[in-house]
Amino acid sequence: MFAEFKEFIAKGNVMELAVAVIIAGAFAVIVASLTADVIMPIVGMIFGDVDFSNKYIVLSGEVEAGTSLEAAREAGANVLAWGAFVTSIINFVILAFIIFLLVRYAEKAKAKFEKSEEEAPAEPEGPTEIELLTEIRDALKK
């Protein structure tokens, strides 16, 4: 079982997947910052200085109006944090769009690379193995 696991880990696909997961984790932090620090303030400015991250509906418990989401949760209120959900959806859309652009670029680069390989002049083929053996035989007869 250990040998099979070692073989599985040594495959290139597993290593590529591990690198992709690590990069995606780091990239998710960048997208979260982009959403929270750049996009949401602009959206808030457009919709009247709204901060979606603190938008919630109290389902049960007593919470004073204007209390932050964190303070409402600490007070023991059961809240539906719809603003955090909207922010997560925006994060997802941004991340999906960036991945779409990366895949699109990779496909175009791959197609361009394959096209350049097809257009490259074919190297002249040398003599076949039989022709070489025939030449050697004829040379030895002389």
mmCIF file of C-alpha atoms in Angstrom:
data_model
loop_
_atom_site.group_PDB
_atom_site.id
_atom_site.type_symbol
_atom_site.label_atom_id
_atom_site.label_comp_id
_atom_site.label_asym_id
_atom_site.label_seq_id
_atom_site.Cartn_x
_atom_site.Cartn_y
_atom_site.Cartn_z
ATOM 1 C CA MET A 1 0.000 0.000 0.000
ATOM 2 C CA PHE A 2 2.874 2.392 0.820
ATOM 3 C CA ALA A 3 4.451 1.733 -2.590
ATOM 4 C CA GLU A 4 1.170 2.498 -4.339
ATOM 5 C CA PHE A 5 0.800 5.703 -2.328
ATOM 6 C CA LYS A 6 4.378 6.697 -3.177
ATOM 7 C CA GLU A 7 3.700 6.067 -6.873
ATOM 8 C CA PHE A 8 0.474 8.086 -6.669
ATOM 9 C CA ILE A 9 2.216 11.046 -5.027
ATOM 10 C CA ALA A 10 5.115 10.918 -7.483
ATOM 11 C CA LYS A 11 2.811 11.367 -10.473
ATOM 12 C CA GLY A 12 3.059 14.771 -12.103
ATOM 13 C CA ASN A 13 -0.689 15.395 -11.908
ATOM 14 C CA VAL A 14 -0.728 15.188 -8.115
ATOM 15 C CA MET A 15 2.148 17.627 -7.795
ATOM 16 C CA GLU A 16 0.518 20.015 -10.256
ATOM 17 C CA LEU A 17 -2.731 19.771 -8.312
ATOM 18 C CA ALA A 18 -0.938 20.526 -5.034
ATOM 19 C CA VAL A 19 0.686 23.606 -6.540
ATOM 20 C CA ALA A 20 -2.673 24.704 -7.970
ATOM 21 C CA VAL A 21 -4.377 24.359 -4.577
ATOM 22 C CA ILE A 22 -1.677 26.417 -2.849
ATOM 23 C CA ILE A 23 -1.790 29.133 -5.500
ATOM 24 C CA ALA A 24 -5.610 29.156 -5.418
ATOM 25 C CA GLY A 25 -5.545 29.644 -1.647
ATOM 26 C CA ALA A 26 -3.242 32.627 -1.996
ATOM 27 C CA PHE A 27 -5.275 33.948 -4.906
ATOM 28 C CA ALA A 28 -8.499 33.685 -2.879
ATOM 29 C CA VAL A 29 -7.006 36.066 -0.307
ATOM 30 C CA ILE A 30 -6.223 38.566 -3.068
ATOM 31 C CA VAL A 31 -9.748 38.293 -4.492
ATOM 32 C CA ALA A 32 -11.279 38.710 -1.020
ATOM 33 C CA SER A 33 -9.206 41.850 -0.492
ATOM 34 C CA LEU A 34 -10.124 43.158 -3.935
ATOM 35 C CA THR A 35 -13.790 42.647 -3.150
ATOM 36 C CA ALA A 36 -13.745 44.015 0.402
ATOM 37 C CA ASP A 37 -11.293 46.879 -0.103
ATOM 38 C CA VAL A 38 -11.925 48.028 -3.688
ATOM 39 C CA ILE A 39 -15.171 46.787 -5.220
ATOM 40 C CA MET A 40 -17.533 46.876 -2.228
ATOM 41 C CA PRO A 41 -16.666 50.495 -1.322
ATOM 42 C CA ILE A 42 -17.413 51.504 -4.927
ATOM 43 C CA VAL A 43 -20.694 49.548 -4.861
ATOM 44 C CA GLY A 44 -21.478 51.158 -1.498
ATOM 45 C CA MET A 45 -20.799 54.604 -2.949
ATOM 46 C CA ILE A 46 -23.123 53.928 -5.881
ATOM 47 C CA PHE A 47 -25.922 52.602 -3.655
ATOM 48 C CA GLY A 48 -25.648 55.251 -0.978
ATOM 49 C CA ASP A 49 -22.678 54.454 1.237
ATOM 50 C CA VAL A 50 -23.797 50.908 1.977
ATOM 51 C CA ASP A 51 -21.436 48.411 3.599
ATOM 52 C CA PHE A 52 -22.768 44.983 2.660
ATOM 53 C CA SER A 53 -20.533 43.102 5.092
ATOM 54 C CA ASN A 54 -22.618 44.326 8.072
ATOM 55 C CA LYS A 55 -26.051 43.783 6.529
ATOM 56 C CA TYR A 56 -28.123 41.214 8.338
ATOM 57 C CA ILE A 57 -31.631 40.342 9.469
ATOM 58 C CA VAL A 58 -32.249 39.429 13.108
ATOM 59 C CA LEU A 59 -34.132 36.131 13.261
ATOM 60 C CA SER A 60 -34.259 35.904 17.034
ATOM 61 C CA GLY A 61 -32.827 37.855 19.935
ATOM 62 C CA GLU A 62 -32.676 41.512 20.852
ATOM 63 C CA VAL A 63 -30.253 43.694 18.901
ATOM 64 C CA GLU A 64 -30.209 47.472 18.829
ATOM 65 C CA ALA A 65 -30.530 49.031 15.370
ATOM 66 C CA GLY A 66 -27.180 49.918 13.805
ATOM 67 C CA THR A 67 -25.270 47.211 15.689
ATOM 68 C CA SER A 68 -22.498 45.581 13.678
ATOM 69 C CA LEU A 69 -22.873 41.969 12.590
ATOM 70 C CA GLU A 70 -20.054 40.841 14.871
ATOM 71 C CA ALA A 71 -21.566 42.604 17.874
ATOM 72 C CA ALA A 72 -25.000 41.121 17.112
ATOM 73 C CA ARG A 73 -23.522 37.632 17.025
ATOM 74 C CA GLU A 74 -21.616 38.245 20.254
ATOM 75 C CA ALA A 75 -24.869 39.361 21.873
ATOM 76 C CA GLY A 76 -26.274 35.926 21.061
ATOM 77 C CA ALA A 77 -28.700 36.980 18.356
ATOM 78 C CA ASN A 78 -29.568 34.562 15.597
ATOM 79 C CA VAL A 79 -28.885 36.538 12.425
ATOM 80 C CA LEU A 80 -29.209 35.959 8.712
ATOM 81 C CA ALA A 81 -26.036 37.622 7.362
ATOM 82 C CA TRP A 82 -27.177 38.318 3.823
ATOM 83 C CA GLY A 83 -24.503 40.978 3.269
ATOM 84 C CA ALA A 84 -21.695 38.481 3.814
ATOM 85 C CA PHE A 85 -23.442 36.167 1.349
ATOM 86 C CA VAL A 86 -23.623 38.934 -1.287
ATOM 87 C CA THR A 87 -19.921 39.630 -0.744
ATOM 88 C CA SER A 88 -19.145 35.909 -1.182
ATOM 89 C CA ILE A 89 -21.122 35.820 -4.431
ATOM 90 C CA ILE A 90 -19.170 38.827 -5.721
ATOM 91 C CA ASN A 91 -15.913 37.088 -4.735
ATOM 92 C CA PHE A 92 -17.019 33.987 -6.647
ATOM 93 C CA VAL A 93 -17.963 35.936 -9.772
ATOM 94 C CA ILE A 94 -14.617 37.771 -9.777
ATOM 95 C CA LEU A 95 -12.682 34.543 -9.261
ATOM 96 C CA ALA A 96 -14.671 32.716 -11.958
ATOM 97 C CA PHE A 97 -14.114 35.570 -14.412
ATOM 98 C CA ILE A 98 -10.360 35.610 -13.781
ATOM 99 C CA ILE A 99 -10.155 31.827 -14.184
ATOM 100 C CA PHE A 100 -12.167 32.144 -17.407
ATOM 101 C CA LEU A 101 -9.649 34.705 -18.695
ATOM 102 C CA LEU A 102 -6.698 32.476 -17.740
ATOM 103 C CA VAL A 103 -8.200 29.406 -19.441
ATOM 104 C CA ARG A 104 -9.104 31.477 -22.503
ATOM 105 C CA TYR A 105 -5.548 32.821 -22.736
ATOM 106 C CA ALA A 106 -4.070 29.343 -22.256
ATOM 107 C CA GLU A 107 -6.260 27.932 -25.032
ATOM 108 C CA LYS A 108 -5.267 30.738 -27.407
ATOM 109 C CA ALA A 109 -1.584 30.254 -26.590
ATOM 110 C CA LYS A 110 -1.927 26.490 -27.095
ATOM 111 C CA ALA A 111 -3.665 26.975 -30.453
ATOM 112 C CA LYS A 112 -1.012 29.466 -31.555
ATOM 113 C CA PHE A 113 1.761 27.078 -30.503
ATOM 114 C CA GLU A 114 0.140 24.153 -32.356
ATOM 115 C CA LYS A 115 -0.374 26.322 -35.431
ATOM 116 C CA SER A 116 3.289 27.368 -35.455
ATOM 117 C CA GLU A 117 4.322 23.710 -35.183
ATOM 118 C CA GLU A 118 2.147 22.833 -38.172
ATOM 119 C CA GLU A 119 3.590 25.667 -40.242
ATOM 120 C CA ALA A 120 7.182 24.757 -39.443
ATOM 121 C CA PRO A 121 8.884 23.184 -42.420
ATOM 122 C CA ALA A 122 9.162 19.456 -42.069
ATOM 123 C CA GLU A 123 12.692 18.221 -41.747
ATOM 124 C CA PRO A 124 13.761 16.127 -44.717
ATOM 125 C CA GLU A 125 13.414 12.490 -43.981
ATOM 126 C CA GLY A 126 16.571 10.470 -44.117
ATOM 127 C CA PRO A 127 16.948 7.060 -45.633
ATOM 128 C CA THR A 128 14.948 4.250 -44.113
ATOM 129 C CA GLU A 129 16.559 1.505 -42.102
ATOM 130 C CA ILE A 130 16.333 -0.883 -45.043
ATOM 131 C CA GLU A 131 18.030 1.619 -47.357
ATOM 132 C CA LEU A 132 20.863 2.082 -44.850
ATOM 133 C CA LEU A 133 21.340 -1.660 -44.462
ATOM 134 C CA THR A 134 21.344 -2.029 -48.245
ATOM 135 C CA GLU A 135 24.043 0.662 -48.555
ATOM 136 C CA ILE A 136 26.163 -1.023 -45.853
ATOM 137 C CA ARG A 137 25.792 -4.404 -47.562
ATOM 138 C CA ASP A 138 26.773 -2.925 -50.949
ATOM 139 C CA ALA A 139 29.750 -1.112 -49.377
ATOM 140 C CA LEU A 140 30.959 -4.347 -47.753
ATOM 141 C CA LYS A 141 30.691 -6.240 -51.049
ATOM 142 C CA LYS A 142 33.150 -3.805 -52.661
#
